[in-house]
Amino acid sequence: MDTSTSLEDGGPTAARAPADRGSKPRPSYGPSWVNVLASWMEGLPGPTWVSYGAGIAVGVLASSQQVGGNGTPAQQLLGVAYYGALPFATLALIHRLDGLASRALSAIRPMLQTDDDEFTAMRRELTIAPARPAWILLVAAFVMTIASFIIDPVGSQITGYAPLALALRTLWEGLITAIFLILIYHTIRQLRLISSTIDRVATIDLFDQAPLYAMSRLTSTTAIGLILLLLPSLFLLPTAADVSYVIISIGWYSLAVLIAGAAFILPLRGVHDRLVRAKRDLQGEVGRRLSATLVQIHDGVDARDASAMDAAHRALSTLIAERDLVNRIPTWPWSTGALTGFLSAVLLPIALFIAQRALGQFI
């Protein structure tokens, strides 16, 4: 049995997409202020990581003037570093995800029926956050920041601040919140676009899933990045915090893990379903041929036809090898490293947090 097939002929190893409903006109919009800021940083002299490093240094300096004195000295130091690095780390993650999304789109372009103009528009849509929602989120972030100061000035630790110091803190925390909100918005939008783009792929070959691994790298990096951005906040909990405060904090982290898991899995669910159907169809074909070959063997035994039995036996060995090969084909387009990295990012911090809390009881 010849199981080889191309993406064009849509043979037994290929999963077909639903009928194309026609491409919709893509909106035209300008880049958001976050994209402009990221482009400016990337355009500075020297490597991009130097620009982000310099930004983090400035952020840590600004954070050292804003972070309160709760917790142990180590926790205070971590807080200064964390809140100083957070806006630039978030900006760097957005830049990283945009690069991965662009490469993932290029990887599956041969599987898409699109011209150059549409492909350029698709790439822009994937990597550029629309300007209007970004401005709305910026305003919302400052409203949230100011509201939190007004509602709980003691908990926000702004009592006794001079007007200039209060303005600087409002500016800094509002900026952190705005960039993080835009990361969430842009990520949800980006993953939805990835999912809809995969749905446009005409056929997916069971034996050639390599182009799809670029998509799994994007979803796994998104998930791991979200976890790493929120992870340090777990270790900023005061050792003397009561149980309810710890439970609430762990609850927020658990919610972040659920969101990260959804980002890792949901965009690839459609292609997983198509691979499952293609694998099931191929398993059925192999099974029917195995049954027919066994009938031939029985007929050869009854007729005492040694040559027919020998030919049928060779066919049976080939079909069994094919069946075993098909059964081992994965139906989630993940590389082993992507899945391992995601599970490590989820489980290792939890183990470290438990160890930290346990040791805190004896120190």
mmCIF file of C-alpha atoms in Angstrom:
data_model
loop_
_atom_site.group_PDB
_atom_site.id
_atom_site.type_symbol
_atom_site.label_atom_id
_atom_site.label_comp_id
_atom_site.label_asym_id
_atom_site.label_seq_id
_atom_site.Cartn_x
_atom_site.Cartn_y
_atom_site.Cartn_z
ATOM 1 C CA MET A 1 0.000 0.000 0.000
ATOM 2 C CA ASP A 2 1.398 3.409 -0.985
ATOM 3 C CA THR A 3 0.758 5.789 1.910
ATOM 4 C CA SER A 4 2.813 8.680 0.548
ATOM 5 C CA THR A 5 0.843 11.727 -0.421
ATOM 6 C CA SER A 6 1.411 15.362 -1.169
ATOM 7 C CA LEU A 7 -0.323 18.371 0.225
ATOM 8 C CA GLU A 8 -1.839 18.976 -3.169
ATOM 9 C CA ASP A 9 -3.489 15.611 -3.763
ATOM 10 C CA GLY A 10 -5.008 15.419 -0.273
ATOM 11 C CA GLY A 11 -4.371 11.672 0.124
ATOM 12 C CA PRO A 12 -4.976 9.516 3.196
ATOM 13 C CA THR A 13 -2.311 11.196 5.298
ATOM 14 C CA ALA A 14 -3.726 14.677 4.747
ATOM 15 C CA ALA A 15 -6.298 16.425 6.885
ATOM 16 C CA ARG A 16 -8.479 18.736 4.823
ATOM 17 C CA ALA A 17 -9.693 22.104 6.015
ATOM 18 C CA PRO A 18 -13.345 23.144 5.834
ATOM 19 C CA ALA A 19 -14.410 24.794 2.599
ATOM 20 C CA ASP A 20 -12.888 28.248 2.176
ATOM 21 C CA ARG A 21 -15.489 30.869 2.967
ATOM 22 C CA GLY A 22 -13.521 33.529 1.135
ATOM 23 C CA SER A 23 -10.990 35.971 2.474
ATOM 24 C CA LYS A 24 -12.385 38.988 4.269
ATOM 25 C CA PRO A 25 -10.996 42.476 3.696
ATOM 26 C CA ARG A 26 -8.418 43.199 6.369
ATOM 27 C CA PRO A 27 -8.624 46.444 8.341
ATOM 28 C CA SER A 28 -5.964 49.099 7.964
ATOM 29 C CA TYR A 29 -4.722 50.753 11.159
ATOM 30 C CA GLY A 30 -1.650 52.417 12.537
ATOM 31 C CA PRO A 31 0.729 50.854 15.055
ATOM 32 C CA SER A 32 0.026 51.314 18.756
ATOM 33 C CA TRP A 33 2.178 53.454 21.029
ATOM 34 C CA VAL A 34 3.665 50.209 22.382
ATOM 35 C CA ASN A 35 4.811 49.236 18.889
ATOM 36 C CA VAL A 36 6.252 52.724 18.390
ATOM 37 C CA LEU A 37 8.101 52.500 21.721
ATOM 38 C CA ALA A 38 9.438 49.021 20.922
ATOM 39 C CA SER A 39 10.562 50.138 17.446
ATOM 40 C CA TRP A 40 12.346 53.129 18.967
ATOM 41 C CA MET A 41 14.201 50.914 21.456
ATOM 42 C CA GLU A 42 15.148 48.451 18.728
ATOM 43 C CA GLY A 43 16.406 51.329 16.586
ATOM 44 C CA LEU A 44 18.871 52.576 19.216
ATOM 45 C CA PRO A 45 22.577 51.983 18.506
ATOM 46 C CA GLY A 46 23.887 48.575 19.510
ATOM 47 C CA PRO A 47 22.150 45.249 20.113
ATOM 48 C CA THR A 48 18.496 45.328 21.125
ATOM 49 C CA TRP A 49 19.220 43.540 24.415
ATOM 50 C CA VAL A 50 21.451 46.478 25.423
ATOM 51 C CA SER A 51 18.523 48.868 24.934
ATOM 52 C CA TYR A 52 16.250 46.718 27.064
ATOM 53 C CA GLY A 53 19.020 46.308 29.651
ATOM 54 C CA ALA A 54 19.439 50.063 29.895
ATOM 55 C CA GLY A 55 15.686 50.473 30.226
ATOM 56 C CA ILE A 56 15.608 47.893 33.029
ATOM 57 C CA ALA A 57 18.414 49.747 34.818
ATOM 58 C CA VAL A 58 16.433 52.991 34.668
ATOM 59 C CA GLY A 59 13.327 51.125 35.782
ATOM 60 C CA VAL A 60 15.096 49.584 38.787
ATOM 61 C CA LEU A 61 16.371 53.030 39.777
ATOM 62 C CA ALA A 62 12.851 54.444 39.551
ATOM 63 C CA SER A 63 11.394 51.441 41.388
ATOM 64 C CA SER A 64 13.852 51.834 44.249
ATOM 65 C CA GLN A 65 12.215 55.161 45.018
ATOM 66 C CA GLN A 66 8.687 53.727 44.933
ATOM 67 C CA VAL A 67 8.597 50.221 46.453
ATOM 68 C CA GLY A 68 7.585 50.106 50.098
ATOM 69 C CA GLY A 69 9.509 48.503 52.933
ATOM 70 C CA ASN A 70 7.362 45.429 53.589
ATOM 71 C CA GLY A 71 8.926 41.967 53.789
ATOM 72 C CA THR A 72 12.439 40.800 54.400
ATOM 73 C CA PRO A 73 15.438 42.676 52.943
ATOM 74 C CA ALA A 74 15.699 39.980 50.252
ATOM 75 C CA GLN A 75 12.041 40.459 49.359
ATOM 76 C CA GLN A 76 12.470 44.242 49.226
ATOM 77 C CA LEU A 77 15.425 43.824 46.869
ATOM 78 C CA LEU A 78 13.437 41.394 44.713
ATOM 79 C CA GLY A 79 10.531 43.852 44.671
ATOM 80 C CA VAL A 80 12.731 46.690 43.452
ATOM 81 C CA ALA A 81 14.232 44.508 40.710
ATOM 82 C CA TYR A 82 10.872 43.014 39.718
ATOM 83 C CA TYR A 83 8.851 46.208 39.428
ATOM 84 C CA GLY A 84 11.766 47.970 37.782
ATOM 85 C CA ALA A 85 12.208 45.273 35.138
ATOM 86 C CA LEU A 86 8.515 44.432 34.631
ATOM 87 C CA PRO A 87 7.525 47.043 31.989
ATOM 88 C CA PHE A 88 10.614 46.421 29.877
ATOM 89 C CA ALA A 89 10.396 42.641 30.305
ATOM 90 C CA THR A 90 6.762 42.827 29.170
ATOM 91 C CA LEU A 91 7.767 44.968 26.194
ATOM 92 C CA ALA A 92 10.530 42.486 25.344
ATOM 93 C CA LEU A 93 8.050 39.599 25.535
ATOM 94 C CA ILE A 94 5.704 41.386 23.117
ATOM 95 C CA HIS A 95 8.648 41.868 20.740
ATOM 96 C CA ARG A 96 9.610 38.195 21.093
ATOM 97 C CA LEU A 97 6.072 36.945 20.461
ATOM 98 C CA ASP A 98 5.702 39.180 17.415
ATOM 99 C CA GLY A 99 8.902 37.731 15.960
ATOM 100 C CA LEU A 100 7.745 34.158 16.599
ATOM 101 C CA ALA A 101 4.333 34.898 15.097
ATOM 102 C CA SER A 102 5.952 36.312 11.961
ATOM 103 C CA ARG A 103 8.210 33.255 11.573
ATOM 104 C CA ALA A 104 5.326 30.866 12.259
ATOM 105 C CA LEU A 105 3.266 32.535 9.539
ATOM 106 C CA SER A 106 6.195 32.235 7.121
ATOM 107 C CA ALA A 107 6.567 28.536 8.007
ATOM 108 C CA ILE A 108 3.009 27.696 6.993
ATOM 109 C CA ARG A 109 2.807 30.059 4.032
ATOM 110 C CA PRO A 110 3.401 27.213 1.513
ATOM 111 C CA MET A 111 0.286 25.570 2.981
ATOM 112 C CA LEU A 112 -1.853 28.705 2.518
ATOM 113 C CA GLN A 113 -3.581 29.871 -0.625
ATOM 114 C CA THR A 114 -2.699 33.549 -0.429
ATOM 115 C CA ASP A 115 -1.008 36.181 -2.570
ATOM 116 C CA ASP A 116 1.800 38.497 -1.483
ATOM 117 C CA ASP A 117 -0.462 41.429 -0.614
ATOM 118 C CA GLU A 118 -2.739 39.360 1.578
ATOM 119 C CA PHE A 119 0.221 37.647 3.238
ATOM 120 C CA THR A 120 1.761 41.037 4.064
ATOM 121 C CA ALA A 121 -1.537 42.156 5.554
ATOM 122 C CA MET A 122 -1.768 38.938 7.597
ATOM 123 C CA ARG A 123 1.751 39.460 8.957
ATOM 124 C CA ARG A 124 0.972 43.053 9.899
ATOM 125 C CA GLU A 125 -2.247 42.020 11.611
ATOM 126 C CA LEU A 126 -0.360 39.409 13.643
ATOM 127 C CA THR A 127 2.470 41.654 14.782
ATOM 128 C CA ILE A 128 0.933 45.114 15.175
ATOM 129 C CA ALA A 129 -1.435 46.010 18.009
ATOM 130 C CA PRO A 130 -4.131 48.426 16.787
ATOM 131 C CA ALA A 131 -3.597 52.004 17.972
ATOM 132 C CA ARG A 132 -7.107 52.777 19.270
ATOM 133 C CA PRO A 133 -7.459 49.828 21.713
ATOM 134 C CA ALA A 134 -3.931 50.532 22.966
ATOM 135 C CA TRP A 135 -4.836 54.151 23.791
ATOM 136 C CA ILE A 136 -8.032 52.999 25.512
ATOM 137 C CA LEU A 137 -6.066 50.514 27.628
ATOM 138 C CA LEU A 138 -3.524 53.224 28.496
ATOM 139 C CA VAL A 139 -6.285 55.491 29.801
ATOM 140 C CA ALA A 140 -7.912 52.579 31.654
ATOM 141 C CA ALA A 141 -4.597 51.703 33.294
ATOM 142 C CA PHE A 142 -4.145 55.209 34.705
ATOM 143 C CA VAL A 143 -7.756 55.313 35.873
ATOM 144 C CA MET A 144 -7.230 51.996 37.686
ATOM 145 C CA THR A 145 -3.979 53.233 39.237
ATOM 146 C CA ILE A 146 -5.447 56.506 40.478
ATOM 147 C CA ALA A 147 -8.569 54.728 41.752
ATOM 148 C CA SER A 148 -6.469 52.263 43.753
ATOM 149 C CA PHE A 149 -4.589 55.171 45.385
ATOM 150 C CA ILE A 150 -7.827 56.939 46.279
ATOM 151 C CA ILE A 151 -9.624 53.841 47.591
ATOM 152 C CA ASP A 152 -6.747 52.541 49.711
ATOM 153 C CA PRO A 153 -3.988 55.140 50.214
ATOM 154 C CA VAL A 154 -2.574 53.274 53.223
ATOM 155 C CA GLY A 155 -2.431 49.904 51.475
ATOM 156 C CA SER A 156 -0.957 51.612 48.405
ATOM 157 C CA GLN A 157 1.687 53.175 50.677
ATOM 158 C CA ILE A 158 1.318 56.665 49.223
ATOM 159 C CA THR A 159 0.610 58.473 52.506
ATOM 160 C CA GLY A 160 3.151 61.216 53.091
ATOM 161 C CA TYR A 161 4.176 61.414 49.426
ATOM 162 C CA ALA A 162 5.033 64.844 48.040
ATOM 163 C CA PRO A 163 2.982 65.858 44.980
ATOM 164 C CA LEU A 164 5.916 65.335 42.588
ATOM 165 C CA ALA A 165 6.747 61.922 44.063
ATOM 166 C CA LEU A 166 3.076 60.912 43.864
ATOM 167 C CA ALA A 167 2.899 62.022 40.231
ATOM 168 C CA LEU A 168 6.012 60.017 39.354
ATOM 169 C CA ARG A 169 4.676 56.929 41.089
ATOM 170 C CA THR A 170 1.329 57.289 39.309
ATOM 171 C CA LEU A 171 3.150 57.606 35.988
ATOM 172 C CA TRP A 172 5.329 54.557 36.662
ATOM 173 C CA GLU A 173 2.609 52.225 37.940
ATOM 174 C CA GLY A 174 0.171 53.368 35.268
ATOM 175 C CA LEU A 175 2.767 52.579 32.596
ATOM 176 C CA ILE A 176 3.409 49.110 34.051
ATOM 177 C CA THR A 177 -0.319 48.353 34.136
ATOM 178 C CA ALA A 178 -0.881 49.700 30.612
ATOM 179 C CA ILE A 179 1.875 47.633 29.007
ATOM 180 C CA PHE A 180 0.705 44.499 30.806
ATOM 181 C CA LEU A 181 -2.917 45.068 29.711
ATOM 182 C CA ILE A 182 -1.770 45.536 26.132
ATOM 183 C CA LEU A 183 0.244 42.304 26.376
ATOM 184 C CA ILE A 184 -2.909 40.432 27.422
ATOM 185 C CA TYR A 185 -5.027 42.066 24.703
ATOM 186 C CA HIS A 186 -2.417 41.593 21.975
ATOM 187 C CA THR A 187 -1.774 37.973 23.008
ATOM 188 C CA ILE A 188 -5.455 37.002 22.924
ATOM 189 C CA ARG A 189 -5.848 38.706 19.563
ATOM 190 C CA GLN A 190 -2.663 37.149 18.186
ATOM 191 C CA LEU A 191 -3.579 33.608 19.237
ATOM 192 C CA ARG A 192 -7.071 33.971 17.760
ATOM 193 C CA LEU A 193 -5.513 35.062 14.467
ATOM 194 C CA ILE A 194 -3.112 32.112 14.566
ATOM 195 C CA SER A 195 -6.018 29.727 15.106
ATOM 196 C CA SER A 196 -8.025 31.192 12.224
ATOM 197 C CA THR A 197 -4.942 31.141 9.985
ATOM 198 C CA ILE A 198 -4.352 27.435 10.664
ATOM 199 C CA ASP A 199 -7.991 26.784 9.781
ATOM 200 C CA ARG A 200 -7.260 28.178 6.316
ATOM 201 C CA VAL A 201 -4.598 25.549 5.612
ATOM 202 C CA ALA A 202 -6.019 23.359 2.843
ATOM 203 C CA THR A 203 -4.389 20.068 3.884
ATOM 204 C CA ILE A 204 -2.087 18.991 6.700
ATOM 205 C CA ASP A 205 0.113 15.936 6.146
ATOM 206 C CA LEU A 206 0.269 13.527 9.082
ATOM 207 C CA PHE A 207 3.869 12.696 8.212
ATOM 208 C CA ASP A 208 4.992 16.308 7.720
ATOM 209 C CA GLN A 209 3.965 18.391 10.725
ATOM 210 C CA ALA A 210 7.226 20.370 10.928
ATOM 211 C CA PRO A 211 5.674 23.662 9.707
ATOM 212 C CA LEU A 212 3.146 23.479 12.533
ATOM 213 C CA TYR A 213 5.860 23.259 15.192
ATOM 214 C CA ALA A 214 6.482 26.977 14.645
ATOM 215 C CA MET A 215 2.933 27.555 15.865
ATOM 216 C CA SER A 216 3.518 25.467 18.984
ATOM 217 C CA ARG A 217 6.694 27.442 19.711
ATOM 218 C CA LEU A 218 4.599 30.612 19.650
ATOM 219 C CA THR A 219 1.882 29.236 21.934
ATOM 220 C CA SER A 220 4.375 27.687 24.389
ATOM 221 C CA THR A 221 6.469 30.880 24.551
ATOM 222 C CA THR A 222 3.294 32.871 25.170
ATOM 223 C CA ALA A 223 2.318 30.573 28.037
ATOM 224 C CA ILE A 224 5.783 30.441 29.603
ATOM 225 C CA GLY A 225 6.246 34.204 29.221
ATOM 226 C CA LEU A 226 2.989 34.974 31.037
ATOM 227 C CA ILE A 227 3.956 32.660 33.898
ATOM 228 C CA LEU A 228 7.468 34.091 34.221
ATOM 229 C CA LEU A 229 6.156 37.661 34.286
ATOM 230 C CA LEU A 230 3.842 36.881 37.208
ATOM 231 C CA LEU A 231 6.025 34.344 38.999
ATOM 232 C CA PRO A 232 8.152 36.737 41.133
ATOM 233 C CA SER A 233 5.016 38.133 42.773
ATOM 234 C CA LEU A 234 4.605 34.767 44.547
ATOM 235 C CA PHE A 235 7.960 35.215 46.255
ATOM 236 C CA LEU A 236 7.121 38.764 47.335
ATOM 237 C CA LEU A 237 4.524 37.510 49.821
ATOM 238 C CA PRO A 238 5.609 38.437 53.354
ATOM 239 C CA THR A 239 6.607 35.389 55.407
ATOM 240 C CA ALA A 240 4.221 36.467 58.154
ATOM 241 C CA ALA A 241 1.250 36.819 55.787
ATOM 242 C CA ASP A 242 -1.871 35.070 57.063
ATOM 243 C CA VAL A 243 -3.322 31.981 55.379
ATOM 244 C CA SER A 244 -6.153 33.832 53.625
ATOM 245 C CA TYR A 245 -3.705 36.281 52.010
ATOM 246 C CA VAL A 246 -1.514 33.399 50.795
ATOM 247 C CA ILE A 247 -4.536 31.513 49.436
ATOM 248 C CA ILE A 248 -5.718 34.566 47.511
ATOM 249 C CA SER A 249 -2.228 35.087 46.048
ATOM 250 C CA ILE A 250 -1.951 31.438 45.033
ATOM 251 C CA GLY A 251 -5.425 31.723 43.522
ATOM 252 C CA TRP A 252 -4.282 34.587 41.296
ATOM 253 C CA TYR A 253 -1.227 32.584 40.244
ATOM 254 C CA SER A 254 -3.418 29.557 39.524
ATOM 255 C CA LEU A 255 -5.628 31.749 37.339
ATOM 256 C CA ALA A 256 -2.518 32.884 35.463
ATOM 257 C CA VAL A 257 -1.520 29.236 34.961
ATOM 258 C CA LEU A 258 -4.987 28.439 33.586
ATOM 259 C CA ILE A 259 -4.755 31.379 31.175
ATOM 260 C CA ALA A 260 -1.266 30.255 30.141
ATOM 261 C CA GLY A 261 -2.511 26.709 29.617
ATOM 262 C CA ALA A 262 -5.345 27.985 27.457
ATOM 263 C CA ALA A 263 -2.850 30.035 25.433
ATOM 264 C CA PHE A 264 -0.734 26.905 24.944
ATOM 265 C CA ILE A 265 -3.544 24.555 23.949
ATOM 266 C CA LEU A 266 -6.599 26.326 22.527
ATOM 267 C CA PRO A 267 -5.070 27.913 19.369
ATOM 268 C CA LEU A 268 -3.938 24.441 18.239
ATOM 269 C CA ARG A 269 -7.173 22.633 19.096
ATOM 270 C CA GLY A 270 -8.569 22.914 15.552
ATOM 271 C CA VAL A 271 -5.499 21.440 13.887
ATOM 272 C CA HIS A 272 -5.426 18.717 16.570
ATOM 273 C CA ASP A 273 -8.972 17.709 15.641
ATOM 274 C CA ARG A 274 -8.028 17.549 11.965
ATOM 275 C CA LEU A 275 -4.970 15.429 12.700
ATOM 276 C CA VAL A 276 -7.070 13.079 14.831
ATOM 277 C CA ARG A 277 -9.544 12.593 11.971
ATOM 278 C CA ALA A 278 -6.769 12.000 9.434
ATOM 279 C CA LYS A 279 -5.057 9.503 11.740
ATOM 280 C CA ARG A 280 -8.334 7.663 12.381
ATOM 281 C CA ASP A 281 -9.024 7.455 8.624
ATOM 282 C CA LEU A 282 -5.553 6.076 7.928
ATOM 283 C CA GLN A 283 -5.848 3.559 10.759
ATOM 284 C CA GLY A 284 -9.127 2.397 9.231
ATOM 285 C CA GLU A 285 -7.536 1.928 5.807
ATOM 286 C CA VAL A 286 -4.638 -0.043 7.259
ATOM 287 C CA GLY A 287 -7.060 -2.158 9.295
ATOM 288 C CA ARG A 288 -9.143 -3.029 6.230
ATOM 289 C CA ARG A 289 -6.034 -4.058 4.314
ATOM 290 C CA LEU A 290 -4.852 -6.161 7.234
ATOM 291 C CA SER A 291 -8.175 -7.986 7.227
ATOM 292 C CA ALA A 292 -7.986 -8.548 3.469
ATOM 293 C CA THR A 293 -4.398 -9.817 3.738
ATOM 294 C CA LEU A 294 -5.361 -12.290 6.463
ATOM 295 C CA VAL A 295 -8.108 -13.613 4.154
ATOM 296 C CA GLN A 296 -5.481 -14.103 1.434
ATOM 297 C CA ILE A 297 -3.280 -16.018 3.868
ATOM 298 C CA HIS A 298 -6.185 -18.264 4.851
ATOM 299 C CA ASP A 299 -7.018 -18.876 1.185
ATOM 300 C CA GLY A 300 -3.383 -19.768 0.505
ATOM 301 C CA VAL A 301 -3.348 -22.207 3.411
ATOM 302 C CA ASP A 302 -6.546 -23.852 2.178
ATOM 303 C CA ALA A 303 -5.183 -24.069 -1.364
ATOM 304 C CA ARG A 304 -1.707 -25.046 -0.151
ATOM 305 C CA ASP A 305 -0.293 -22.291 -2.382
ATOM 306 C CA ALA A 306 3.123 -21.551 -0.856
ATOM 307 C CA SER A 307 3.971 -18.657 -3.193
ATOM 308 C CA ALA A 308 0.666 -16.881 -2.459
ATOM 309 C CA MET A 309 1.156 -17.418 1.268
ATOM 310 C CA ASP A 310 4.709 -16.010 1.084
ATOM 311 C CA ALA A 311 3.559 -12.876 -0.784
ATOM 312 C CA ALA A 312 0.660 -12.379 1.628
ATOM 313 C CA HIS A 313 2.992 -12.823 4.614
ATOM 314 C CA ARG A 314 5.336 -10.114 3.309
ATOM 315 C CA ALA A 315 2.361 -7.806 2.804
ATOM 316 C CA LEU A 316 1.163 -8.591 6.327
ATOM 317 C CA SER A 317 4.573 -7.657 7.824
ATOM 318 C CA THR A 318 4.558 -4.383 5.888
ATOM 319 C CA LEU A 319 1.036 -3.511 7.010
ATOM 320 C CA ILE A 320 1.811 -4.297 10.649
ATOM 321 C CA ALA A 321 4.853 -2.003 10.479
ATOM 322 C CA GLU A 322 2.693 0.689 8.904
ATOM 323 C CA ARG A 323 0.008 0.270 11.572
ATOM 324 C CA ASP A 324 2.582 0.657 14.345
ATOM 325 C CA LEU A 325 4.038 3.727 12.634
ATOM 326 C CA VAL A 326 0.628 5.374 12.252
ATOM 327 C CA ASN A 327 -0.273 4.616 15.880
ATOM 328 C CA ARG A 328 2.826 6.523 17.035
ATOM 329 C CA ILE A 329 2.052 9.678 15.055
ATOM 330 C CA PRO A 330 1.282 12.562 17.483
ATOM 331 C CA THR A 331 -1.893 14.542 16.941
ATOM 332 C CA TRP A 332 -0.788 17.624 18.904
ATOM 333 C CA PRO A 333 1.769 19.608 16.858
ATOM 334 C CA TRP A 334 4.133 20.115 19.786
ATOM 335 C CA SER A 335 7.811 19.404 19.932
ATOM 336 C CA THR A 336 8.918 17.507 23.034
ATOM 337 C CA GLY A 337 10.903 20.555 24.173
ATOM 338 C CA ALA A 338 7.866 22.861 23.974
ATOM 339 C CA LEU A 339 5.733 20.593 26.172
ATOM 340 C CA THR A 340 8.562 19.946 28.645
ATOM 341 C CA GLY A 341 9.356 23.659 28.906
ATOM 342 C CA PHE A 342 5.739 24.543 29.621
ATOM 343 C CA LEU A 343 5.333 21.880 32.320
ATOM 344 C CA SER A 344 8.627 22.917 33.931
ATOM 345 C CA ALA A 345 7.567 26.570 33.985
ATOM 346 C CA VAL A 346 4.344 25.581 35.765
ATOM 347 C CA LEU A 347 5.567 22.973 38.262
ATOM 348 C CA LEU A 348 9.048 24.164 39.250
ATOM 349 C CA PRO A 349 7.931 27.549 40.671
ATOM 350 C CA ILE A 350 5.249 25.828 42.735
ATOM 351 C CA ALA A 351 7.835 23.484 44.216
ATOM 352 C CA LEU A 352 10.174 26.404 44.978
ATOM 353 C CA PHE A 353 7.348 28.405 46.565
ATOM 354 C CA ILE A 354 6.366 25.496 48.816
ATOM 355 C CA ALA A 355 10.011 25.024 49.816
ATOM 356 C CA GLN A 356 10.366 28.765 50.555
ATOM 357 C CA ARG A 357 7.262 28.800 52.770
ATOM 358 C CA ALA A 358 8.387 25.656 54.591
ATOM 359 C CA LEU A 359 11.862 27.022 55.259
ATOM 360 C CA GLY A 360 10.343 30.313 56.377
ATOM 361 C CA GLN A 361 8.766 28.539 59.326
ATOM 362 C CA PHE A 362 12.200 27.597 60.665
ATOM 363 C CA ILE A 363 14.150 30.780 59.954
#
